[in-house]
Short mmCIF file of C-alpha atoms in Angstrom, two decimals:
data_model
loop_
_atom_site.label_atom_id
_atom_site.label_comp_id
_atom_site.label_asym_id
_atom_site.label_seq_id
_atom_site.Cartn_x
_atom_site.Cartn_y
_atom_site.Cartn_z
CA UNK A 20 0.00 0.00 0.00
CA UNK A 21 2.66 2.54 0.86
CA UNK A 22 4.51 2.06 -2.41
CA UNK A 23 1.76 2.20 -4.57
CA UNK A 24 0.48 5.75 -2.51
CA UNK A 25 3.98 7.07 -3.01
CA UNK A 26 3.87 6.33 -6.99
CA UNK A 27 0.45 8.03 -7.05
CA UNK A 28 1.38 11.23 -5.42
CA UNK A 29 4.40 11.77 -7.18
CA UNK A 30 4.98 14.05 -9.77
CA UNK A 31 3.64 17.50 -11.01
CA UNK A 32 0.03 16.84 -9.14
CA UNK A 33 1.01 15.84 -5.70
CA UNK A 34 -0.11 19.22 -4.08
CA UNK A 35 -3.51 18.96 -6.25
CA UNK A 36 -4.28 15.06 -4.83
CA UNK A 37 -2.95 15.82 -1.23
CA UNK A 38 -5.03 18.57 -1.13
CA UNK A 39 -8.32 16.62 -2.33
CA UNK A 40 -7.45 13.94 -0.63
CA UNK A 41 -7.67 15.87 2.49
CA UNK A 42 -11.03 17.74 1.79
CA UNK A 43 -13.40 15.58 2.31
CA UNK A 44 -16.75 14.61 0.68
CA UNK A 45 -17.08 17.48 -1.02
CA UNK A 46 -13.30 17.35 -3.13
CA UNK A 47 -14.08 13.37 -3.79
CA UNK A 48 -13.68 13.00 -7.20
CA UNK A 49 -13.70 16.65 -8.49
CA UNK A 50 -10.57 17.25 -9.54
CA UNK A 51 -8.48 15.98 -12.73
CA UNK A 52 -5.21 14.97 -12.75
CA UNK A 53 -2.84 15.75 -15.90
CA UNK A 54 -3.86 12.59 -17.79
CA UNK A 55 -7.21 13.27 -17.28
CA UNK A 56 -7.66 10.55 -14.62
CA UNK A 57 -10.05 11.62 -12.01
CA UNK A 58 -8.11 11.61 -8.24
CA UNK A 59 -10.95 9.72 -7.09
CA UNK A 60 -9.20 7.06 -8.84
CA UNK A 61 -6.23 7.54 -5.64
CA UNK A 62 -8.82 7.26 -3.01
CA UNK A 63 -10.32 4.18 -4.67
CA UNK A 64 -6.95 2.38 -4.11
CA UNK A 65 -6.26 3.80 -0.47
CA UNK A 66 -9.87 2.88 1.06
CA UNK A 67 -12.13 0.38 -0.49
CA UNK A 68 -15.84 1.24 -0.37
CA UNK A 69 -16.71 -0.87 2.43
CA UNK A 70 -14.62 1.67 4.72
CA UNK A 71 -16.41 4.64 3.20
CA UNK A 72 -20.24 3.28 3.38
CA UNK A 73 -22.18 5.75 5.89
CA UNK A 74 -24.13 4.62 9.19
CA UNK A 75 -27.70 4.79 8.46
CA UNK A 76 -29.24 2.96 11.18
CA UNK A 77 -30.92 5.17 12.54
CA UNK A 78 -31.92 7.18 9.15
CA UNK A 79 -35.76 6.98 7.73
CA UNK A 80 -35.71 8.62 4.22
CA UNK A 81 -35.96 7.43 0.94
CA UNK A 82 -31.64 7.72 0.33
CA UNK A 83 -31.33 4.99 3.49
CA UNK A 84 -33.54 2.22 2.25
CA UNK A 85 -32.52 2.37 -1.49
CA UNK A 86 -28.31 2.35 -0.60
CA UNK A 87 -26.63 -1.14 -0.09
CA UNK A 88 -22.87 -1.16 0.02
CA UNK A 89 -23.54 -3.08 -3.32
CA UNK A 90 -25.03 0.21 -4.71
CA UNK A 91 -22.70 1.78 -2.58
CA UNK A 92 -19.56 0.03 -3.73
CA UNK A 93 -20.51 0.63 -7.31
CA UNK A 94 -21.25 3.85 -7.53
CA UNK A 95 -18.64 5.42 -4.97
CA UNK A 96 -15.74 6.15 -7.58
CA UNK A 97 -18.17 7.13 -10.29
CA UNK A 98 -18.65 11.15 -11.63
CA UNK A 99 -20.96 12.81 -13.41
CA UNK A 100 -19.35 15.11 -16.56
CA UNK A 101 -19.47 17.98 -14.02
CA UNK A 102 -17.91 16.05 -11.49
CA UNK A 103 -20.71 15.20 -9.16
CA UNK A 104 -20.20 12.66 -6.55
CA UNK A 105 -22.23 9.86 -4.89
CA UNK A 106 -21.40 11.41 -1.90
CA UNK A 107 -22.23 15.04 -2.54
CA UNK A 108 -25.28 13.27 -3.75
CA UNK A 109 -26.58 11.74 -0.17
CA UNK A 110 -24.64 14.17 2.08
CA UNK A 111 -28.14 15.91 3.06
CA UNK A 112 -29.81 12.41 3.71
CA UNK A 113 -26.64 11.13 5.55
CA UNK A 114 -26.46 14.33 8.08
CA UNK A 115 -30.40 14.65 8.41
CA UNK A 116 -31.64 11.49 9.77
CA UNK A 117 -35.33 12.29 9.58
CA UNK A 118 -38.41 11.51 11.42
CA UNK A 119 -39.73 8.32 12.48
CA UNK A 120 -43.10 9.17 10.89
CA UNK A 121 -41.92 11.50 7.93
CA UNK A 122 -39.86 9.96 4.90
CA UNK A 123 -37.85 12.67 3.65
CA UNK A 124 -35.72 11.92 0.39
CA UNK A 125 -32.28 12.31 1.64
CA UNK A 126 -30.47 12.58 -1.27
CA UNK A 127 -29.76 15.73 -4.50
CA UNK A 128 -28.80 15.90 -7.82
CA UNK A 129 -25.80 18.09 -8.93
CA UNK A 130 -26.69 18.14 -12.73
CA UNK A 131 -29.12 16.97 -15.25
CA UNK A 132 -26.82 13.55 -15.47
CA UNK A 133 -27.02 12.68 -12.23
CA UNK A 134 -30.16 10.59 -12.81
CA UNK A 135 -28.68 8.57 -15.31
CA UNK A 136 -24.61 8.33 -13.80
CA UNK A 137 -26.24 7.33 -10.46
CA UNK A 138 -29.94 5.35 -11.76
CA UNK A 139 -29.01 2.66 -9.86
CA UNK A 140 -29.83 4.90 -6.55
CA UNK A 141 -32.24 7.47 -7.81
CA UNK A 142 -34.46 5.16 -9.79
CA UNK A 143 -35.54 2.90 -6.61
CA UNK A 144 -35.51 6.54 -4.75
CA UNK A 145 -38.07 7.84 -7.31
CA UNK A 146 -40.29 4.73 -6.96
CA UNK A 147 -40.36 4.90 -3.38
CA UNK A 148 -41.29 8.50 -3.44
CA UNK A 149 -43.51 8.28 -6.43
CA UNK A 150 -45.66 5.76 -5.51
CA UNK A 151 -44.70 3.33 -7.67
CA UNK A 152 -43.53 5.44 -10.84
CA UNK A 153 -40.72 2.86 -12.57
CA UNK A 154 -38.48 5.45 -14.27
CA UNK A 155 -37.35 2.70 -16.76
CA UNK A 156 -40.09 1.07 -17.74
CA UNK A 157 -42.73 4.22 -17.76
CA UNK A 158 -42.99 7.80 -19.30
CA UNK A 159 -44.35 10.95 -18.25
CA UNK A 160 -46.80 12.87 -19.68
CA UNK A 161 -46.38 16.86 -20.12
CA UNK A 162 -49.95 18.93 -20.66
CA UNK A 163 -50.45 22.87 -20.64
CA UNK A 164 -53.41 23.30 -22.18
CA UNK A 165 -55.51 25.24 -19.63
CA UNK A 166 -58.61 25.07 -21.43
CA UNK A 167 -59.02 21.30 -20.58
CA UNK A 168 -60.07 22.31 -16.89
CA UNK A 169 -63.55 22.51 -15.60
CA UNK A 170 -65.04 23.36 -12.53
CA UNK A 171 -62.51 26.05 -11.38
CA UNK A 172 -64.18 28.28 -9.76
CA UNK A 173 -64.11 27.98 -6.24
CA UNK A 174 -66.76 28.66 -3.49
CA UNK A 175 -65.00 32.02 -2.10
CA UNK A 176 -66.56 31.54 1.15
CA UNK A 177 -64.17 28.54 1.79
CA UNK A 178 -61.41 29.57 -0.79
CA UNK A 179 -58.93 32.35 0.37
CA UNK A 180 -56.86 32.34 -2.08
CA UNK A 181 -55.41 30.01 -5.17
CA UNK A 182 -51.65 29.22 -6.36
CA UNK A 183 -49.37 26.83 -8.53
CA UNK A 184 -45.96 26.79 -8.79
CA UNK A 185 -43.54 24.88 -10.07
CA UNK A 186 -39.41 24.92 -11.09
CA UNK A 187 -37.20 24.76 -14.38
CA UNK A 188 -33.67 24.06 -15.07
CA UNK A 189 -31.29 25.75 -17.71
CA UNK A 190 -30.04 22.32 -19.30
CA UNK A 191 -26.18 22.33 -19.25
CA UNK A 192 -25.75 23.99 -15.91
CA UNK A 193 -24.96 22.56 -12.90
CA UNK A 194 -28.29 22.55 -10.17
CA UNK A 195 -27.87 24.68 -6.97
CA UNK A 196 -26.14 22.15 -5.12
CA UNK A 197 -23.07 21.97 -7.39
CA UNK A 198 -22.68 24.92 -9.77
CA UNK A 199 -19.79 27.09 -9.18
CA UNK A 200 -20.41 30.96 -9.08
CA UNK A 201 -19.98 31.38 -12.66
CA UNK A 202 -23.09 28.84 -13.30
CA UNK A 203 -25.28 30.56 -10.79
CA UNK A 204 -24.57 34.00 -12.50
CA UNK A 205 -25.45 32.57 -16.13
CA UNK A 206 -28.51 30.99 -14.82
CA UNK A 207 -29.31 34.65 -13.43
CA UNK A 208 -28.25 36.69 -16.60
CA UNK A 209 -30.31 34.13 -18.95
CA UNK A 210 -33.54 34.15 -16.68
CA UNK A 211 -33.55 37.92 -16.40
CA UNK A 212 -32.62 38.37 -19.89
CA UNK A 213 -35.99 36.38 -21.10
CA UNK A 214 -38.39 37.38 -18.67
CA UNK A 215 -37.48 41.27 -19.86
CA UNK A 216 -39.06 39.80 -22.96
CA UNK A 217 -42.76 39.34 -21.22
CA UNK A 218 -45.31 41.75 -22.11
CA UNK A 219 -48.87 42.65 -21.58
CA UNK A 220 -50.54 41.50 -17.99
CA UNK A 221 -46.63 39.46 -17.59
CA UNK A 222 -44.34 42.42 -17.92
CA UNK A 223 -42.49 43.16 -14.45
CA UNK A 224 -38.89 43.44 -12.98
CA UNK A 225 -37.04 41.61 -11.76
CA UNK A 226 -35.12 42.28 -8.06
CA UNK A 227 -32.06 41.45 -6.59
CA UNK A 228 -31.50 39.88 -3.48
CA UNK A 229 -28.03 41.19 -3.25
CA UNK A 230 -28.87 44.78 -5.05
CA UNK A 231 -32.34 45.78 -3.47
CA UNK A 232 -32.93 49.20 -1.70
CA UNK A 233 -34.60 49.08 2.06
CA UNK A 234 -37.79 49.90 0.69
CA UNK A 235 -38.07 47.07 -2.02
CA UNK A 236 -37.14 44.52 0.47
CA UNK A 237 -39.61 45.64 2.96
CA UNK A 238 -42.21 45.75 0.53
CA UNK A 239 -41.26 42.15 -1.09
CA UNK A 240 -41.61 41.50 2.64
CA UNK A 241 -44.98 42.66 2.60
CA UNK A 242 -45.87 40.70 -0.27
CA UNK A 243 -44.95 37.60 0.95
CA UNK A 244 -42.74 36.99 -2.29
CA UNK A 245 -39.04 37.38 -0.60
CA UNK A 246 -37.06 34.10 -0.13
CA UNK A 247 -34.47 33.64 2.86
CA UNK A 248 -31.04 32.24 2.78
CA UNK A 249 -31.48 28.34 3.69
CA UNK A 250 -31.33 27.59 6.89
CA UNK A 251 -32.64 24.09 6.90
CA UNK A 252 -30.36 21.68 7.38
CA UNK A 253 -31.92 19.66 4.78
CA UNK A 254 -30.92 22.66 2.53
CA UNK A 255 -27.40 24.04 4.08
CA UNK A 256 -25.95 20.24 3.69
CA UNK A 257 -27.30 19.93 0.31
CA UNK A 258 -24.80 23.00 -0.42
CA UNK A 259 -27.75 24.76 -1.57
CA UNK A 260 -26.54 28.45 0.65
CA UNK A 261 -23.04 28.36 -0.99
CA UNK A 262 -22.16 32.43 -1.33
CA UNK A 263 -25.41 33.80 -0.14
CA UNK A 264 -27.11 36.24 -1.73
CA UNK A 265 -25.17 36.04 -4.82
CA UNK A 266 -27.22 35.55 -8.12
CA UNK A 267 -30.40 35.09 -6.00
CA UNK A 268 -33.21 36.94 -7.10
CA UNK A 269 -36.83 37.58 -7.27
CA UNK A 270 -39.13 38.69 -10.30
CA UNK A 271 -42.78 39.40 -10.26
CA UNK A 272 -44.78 40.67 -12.82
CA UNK A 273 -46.66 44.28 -12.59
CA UNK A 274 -49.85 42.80 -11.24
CA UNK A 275 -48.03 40.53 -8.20
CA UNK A 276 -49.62 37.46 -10.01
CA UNK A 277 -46.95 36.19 -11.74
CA UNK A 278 -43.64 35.50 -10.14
CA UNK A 279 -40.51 33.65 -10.45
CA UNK A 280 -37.46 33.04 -7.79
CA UNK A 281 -34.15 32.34 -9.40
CA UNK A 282 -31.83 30.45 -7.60
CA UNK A 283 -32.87 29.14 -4.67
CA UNK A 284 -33.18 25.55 -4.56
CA UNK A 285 -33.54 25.29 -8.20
CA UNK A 286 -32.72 26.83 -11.05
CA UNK A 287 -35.98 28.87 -10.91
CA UNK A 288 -38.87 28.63 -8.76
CA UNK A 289 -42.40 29.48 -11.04
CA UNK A 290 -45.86 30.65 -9.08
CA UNK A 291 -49.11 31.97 -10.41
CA UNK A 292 -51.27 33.43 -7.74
CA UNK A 293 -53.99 35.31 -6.66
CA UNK A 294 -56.64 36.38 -3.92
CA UNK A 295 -59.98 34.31 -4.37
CA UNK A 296 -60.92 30.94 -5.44
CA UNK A 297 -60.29 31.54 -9.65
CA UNK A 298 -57.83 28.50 -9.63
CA UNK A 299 -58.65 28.33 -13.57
CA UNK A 300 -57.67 31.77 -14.18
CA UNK A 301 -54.74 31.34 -12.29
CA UNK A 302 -53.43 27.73 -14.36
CA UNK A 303 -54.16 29.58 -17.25
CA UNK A 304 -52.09 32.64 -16.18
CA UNK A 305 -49.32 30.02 -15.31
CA UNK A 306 -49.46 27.76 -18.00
CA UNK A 307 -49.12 31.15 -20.49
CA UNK A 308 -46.37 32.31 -18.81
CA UNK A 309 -44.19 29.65 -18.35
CA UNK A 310 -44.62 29.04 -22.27
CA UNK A 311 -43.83 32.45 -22.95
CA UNK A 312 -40.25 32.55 -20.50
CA UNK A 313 -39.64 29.07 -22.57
CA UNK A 314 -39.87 30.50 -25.82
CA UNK A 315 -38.13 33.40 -25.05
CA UNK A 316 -34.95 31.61 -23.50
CA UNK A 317 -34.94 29.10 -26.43
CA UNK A 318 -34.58 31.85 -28.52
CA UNK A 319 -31.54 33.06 -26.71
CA UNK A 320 -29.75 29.38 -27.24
CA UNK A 321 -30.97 27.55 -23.72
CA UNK A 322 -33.58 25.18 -23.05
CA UNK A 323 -34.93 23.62 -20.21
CA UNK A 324 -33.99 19.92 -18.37
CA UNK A 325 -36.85 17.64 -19.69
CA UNK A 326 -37.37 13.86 -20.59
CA UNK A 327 -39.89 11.04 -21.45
CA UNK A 328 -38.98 9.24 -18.33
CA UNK A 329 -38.38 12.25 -15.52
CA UNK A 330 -40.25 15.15 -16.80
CA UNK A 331 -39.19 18.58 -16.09
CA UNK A 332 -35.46 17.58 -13.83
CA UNK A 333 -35.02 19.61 -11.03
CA UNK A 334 -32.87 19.34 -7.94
CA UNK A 335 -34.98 17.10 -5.54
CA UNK A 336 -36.20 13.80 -6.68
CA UNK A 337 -39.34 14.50 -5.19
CA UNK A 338 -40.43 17.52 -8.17
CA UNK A 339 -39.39 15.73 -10.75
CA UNK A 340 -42.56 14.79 -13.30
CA UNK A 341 -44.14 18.35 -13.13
CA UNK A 342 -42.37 19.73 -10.49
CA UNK A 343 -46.22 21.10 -9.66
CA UNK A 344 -48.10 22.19 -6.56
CA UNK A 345 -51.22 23.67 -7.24
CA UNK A 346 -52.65 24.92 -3.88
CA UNK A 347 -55.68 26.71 -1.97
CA UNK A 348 -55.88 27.89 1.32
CA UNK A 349 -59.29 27.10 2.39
CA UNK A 350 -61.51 27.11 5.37
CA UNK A 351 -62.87 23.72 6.68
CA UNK A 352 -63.84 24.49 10.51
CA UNK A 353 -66.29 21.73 10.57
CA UNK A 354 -64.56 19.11 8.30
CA UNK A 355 -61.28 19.22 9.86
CA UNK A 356 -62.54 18.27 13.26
CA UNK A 357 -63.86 15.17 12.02
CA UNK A 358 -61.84 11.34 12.19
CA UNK A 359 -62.29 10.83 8.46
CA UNK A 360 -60.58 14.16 7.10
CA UNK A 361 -57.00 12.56 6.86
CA UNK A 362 -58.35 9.65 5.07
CA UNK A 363 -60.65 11.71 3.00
CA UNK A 364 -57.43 13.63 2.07
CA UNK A 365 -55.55 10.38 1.20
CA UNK A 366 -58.03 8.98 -0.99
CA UNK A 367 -58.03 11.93 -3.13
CA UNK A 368 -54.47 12.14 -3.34
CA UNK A 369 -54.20 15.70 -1.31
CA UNK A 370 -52.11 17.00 1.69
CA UNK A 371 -52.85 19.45 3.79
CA UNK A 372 -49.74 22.55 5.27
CA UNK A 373 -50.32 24.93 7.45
CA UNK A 374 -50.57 28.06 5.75
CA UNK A 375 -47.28 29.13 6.71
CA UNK A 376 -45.76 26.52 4.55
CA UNK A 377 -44.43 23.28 4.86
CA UNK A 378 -43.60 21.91 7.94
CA UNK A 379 -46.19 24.84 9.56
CA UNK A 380 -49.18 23.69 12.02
CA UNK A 381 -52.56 25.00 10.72
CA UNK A 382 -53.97 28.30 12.22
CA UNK A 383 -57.33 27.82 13.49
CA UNK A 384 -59.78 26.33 11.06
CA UNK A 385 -57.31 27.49 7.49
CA UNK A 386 -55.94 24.96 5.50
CA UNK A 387 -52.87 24.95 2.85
CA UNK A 388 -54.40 21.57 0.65
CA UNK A 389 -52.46 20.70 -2.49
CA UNK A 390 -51.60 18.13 -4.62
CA UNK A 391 -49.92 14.79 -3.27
CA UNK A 392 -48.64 13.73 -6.78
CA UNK A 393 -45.62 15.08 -9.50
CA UNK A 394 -44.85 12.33 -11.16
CA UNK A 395 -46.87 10.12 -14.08
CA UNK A 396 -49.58 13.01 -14.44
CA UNK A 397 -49.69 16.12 -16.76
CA UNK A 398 -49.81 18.93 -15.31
CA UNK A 399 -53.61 19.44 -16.17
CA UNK A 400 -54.64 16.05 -14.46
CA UNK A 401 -53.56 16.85 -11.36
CA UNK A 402 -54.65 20.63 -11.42
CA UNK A 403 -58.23 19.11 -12.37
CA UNK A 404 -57.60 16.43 -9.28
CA UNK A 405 -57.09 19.51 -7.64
CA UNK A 406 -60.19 21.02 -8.02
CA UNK A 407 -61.94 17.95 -8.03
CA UNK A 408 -60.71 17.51 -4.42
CA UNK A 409 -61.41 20.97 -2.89
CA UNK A 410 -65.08 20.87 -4.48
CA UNK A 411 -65.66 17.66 -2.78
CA UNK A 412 -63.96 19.22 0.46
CA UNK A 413 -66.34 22.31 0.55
CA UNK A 414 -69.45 19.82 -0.03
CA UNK A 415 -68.05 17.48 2.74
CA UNK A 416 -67.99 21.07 4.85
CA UNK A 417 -71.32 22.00 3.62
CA UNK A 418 -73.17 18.96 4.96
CA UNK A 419 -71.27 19.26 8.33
CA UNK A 420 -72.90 22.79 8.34
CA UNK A 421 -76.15 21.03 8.05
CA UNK A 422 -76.01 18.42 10.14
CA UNK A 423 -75.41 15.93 7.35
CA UNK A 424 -73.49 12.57 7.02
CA UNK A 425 -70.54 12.31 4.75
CA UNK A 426 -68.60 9.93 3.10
CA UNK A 427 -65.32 8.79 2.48
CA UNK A 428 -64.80 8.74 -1.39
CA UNK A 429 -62.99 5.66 -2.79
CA UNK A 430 -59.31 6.38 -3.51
CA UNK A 431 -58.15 7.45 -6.32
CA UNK A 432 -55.58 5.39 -8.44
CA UNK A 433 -51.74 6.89 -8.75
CA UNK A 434 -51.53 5.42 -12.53
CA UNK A 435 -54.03 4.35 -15.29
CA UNK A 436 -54.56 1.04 -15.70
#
């Protein structure tokens, strides 16, 4: 062992492979020696894999029951073109355990390749998450067309207010977790370059985060639209608040309807809101305008991350499909009191937030309910499952009002038959 460590470190590149050597997960396999030989190639002869596997006895997230030190032991040495690691990939699932009754994913993708350089983790990963969505053997289907939807008007005595948002990713850039500074400032400059483009009820500005006066952060503030640096853990060991604020940034359109975050933990971050229960109006508004910034950066050379099999590819396993959340916060005093509203919820395929977000307890009788599903249904299918789910909420809260019986509706299949 000693003589073979001294021939690899001699030479021209011993300073470059004693210093990776010595930096941890993060260096593993991201530097290139002078014959193009990756130095993970040294630490693949000094420790086998078996030394290097992580302790995730205690862990419950999606990461922990997909990696073996089979998977392990394959995949360790292995790099994506940008130099993306297995490790850098399951950092955030190795240093966040999770909780014994919430599966989080555990695990990030550096680049658009990382799905396919490290499939033989991320596909079982996605199938666990996705209920059953086989990224080999099925495809997803992509649908925009806002005029399919019916029934979108909402009751606005129960409906406060209507949202969906989604994320895209500038294909051949590295995702927040792994792009260097330079990659984080072209994602910026091409974003803000389109969405200058926008006209009519989508024209706006864009602000940011690094460059705002006082008074535009306050009001951003006030608007609810300004992001924080991450402070999750989740988030901070996924690398995702590397060299906060730079390139971080927030663009809204003139109305406050329309808005788009760009660089946080994706490439950008896509809403369409509004006051009231119009959820139609505001799927159209969002389906429009994310065609529109599409166009408008293919015509300046980019294009987004999409295939058959993944959808739209964003950082977290968990959007990939449509990376969609269409939301409502609604009022369901009666309803939510009652034994049957979390299987109610199930069985249409919703979840219900707080209205302060994820993770957020609800405040008195106010509901955030969404969308369960992202991947193996257009975008228009589950905006319509939606709907179809809230309506059926408000009529469950209707006959409580009354002093009616409900029922519990039969679940509703993940995939077509």
């Amino acid at each position: 062992m000693a003589s073979s460590f001294k021939r690899l470190i001699s030479g021209r590149n011993t300073a470059v492979l004693l210093a990776s050597l010595g930096a941890g997960t993060m260096a593993t396999g991201f530097l290139l020696t002078e014959n193009g030989n990756l130095v993970a190639e040294a630490k693949k002869k000094l420790y086998p894999p078996s030394a290097d596997f992580p302790d995730l006895r205690k862990h419950n997230n999606c990461m922990a029951s997909a990696l073996t030190p089979a998977i392990y032991a394959k995949l360790r040495d292995q790099v994506t073109p940008n130099n993306w690691t297995l490790d850098q990939c399951i950092q955030t699932g190795v240093d966040n355990p999770g909780h014994p009754f919430i599966k989080t994913v555990g695990c990030v993708a550096g680049d658009e390749e990382t799905y396919e350089v490290f499939a033989d983790l991320f596909d079982p990963i996605i199938k666990d998450r996705h209920n059953g969505y086989d990224p080999r053997t099925m495809t997803h289907p992509t649908d925009l067309d806002s005029s399919k939807i019916t029934n979108g008007m909402f009751d606005e005595h129960y409906v406060l207010s209507s949202r969906v948002r989604t994320g895209r990713s500038i294909r051949g850039l590295s995702l927040p977790p792994a792009c260097s500074r330079a990659e984080r400032r072209e994602v910026e400059r091409v974003c803000v370059t389109a969405l200058a483009g926008l006209k009519g009820d989508l024209a706006g500005r864009y602000y940011s985060l690094g460059e705002m006066t006082d008074q535009e952060q306050q009001q951003l503030i006030d608007d609810h639209f300004l992001f924080d640096k991450p402070v999750s853990p989740l988030l901070t060991s996924a690398f995702m608040a590397r060299d906060w604020p730079d390139a971080r940034g927030i663009w809204h359109n003139n109305e406050k309807t329309f808005l788009i975050w760009i660089n946080e933990e994706d490439h950008t971050r896509v809403i369409s809101m509004e006051k009231g229960g119009n959820m139609k109006r505001v799927f159209e508004r969002f389906c429009r305008g994310l065609k529109q910034v599409e166009n408008l950066i293919q015509e300046r050379g980019w294009e987004f991350m999409w295939n058959e099999r993944l959808g739209y590819v964003l950082t977290c396993p968990s959007n990939l499909g449509t990376g969609l959340r269409a939301g409502v916060h609604v009022r369901l005093p009666k309803l939510s009191k009652d034994k049957r509203f979390s299987q109610i919820l199930n069985n249409l395929r919703l979840q219900k937030r707080g209205t302060g977000g994820v993770d957020t307890a609800a405040t008195g009788d106010t509901f955030d309910i969404s969308n369960n599903d992202r991947l193996g249904k257009s975008e228009v299918e589950l905006v319509q499952m939606l709907i179809d789910g809230v309506n059926h909420l408000i009529e469950c809260e209707k006959k409580l009002e009354k002093g009616q019986d409900i029922k519990v509706p039969a679940p509703i299949l993940q995939f077509k038959k």
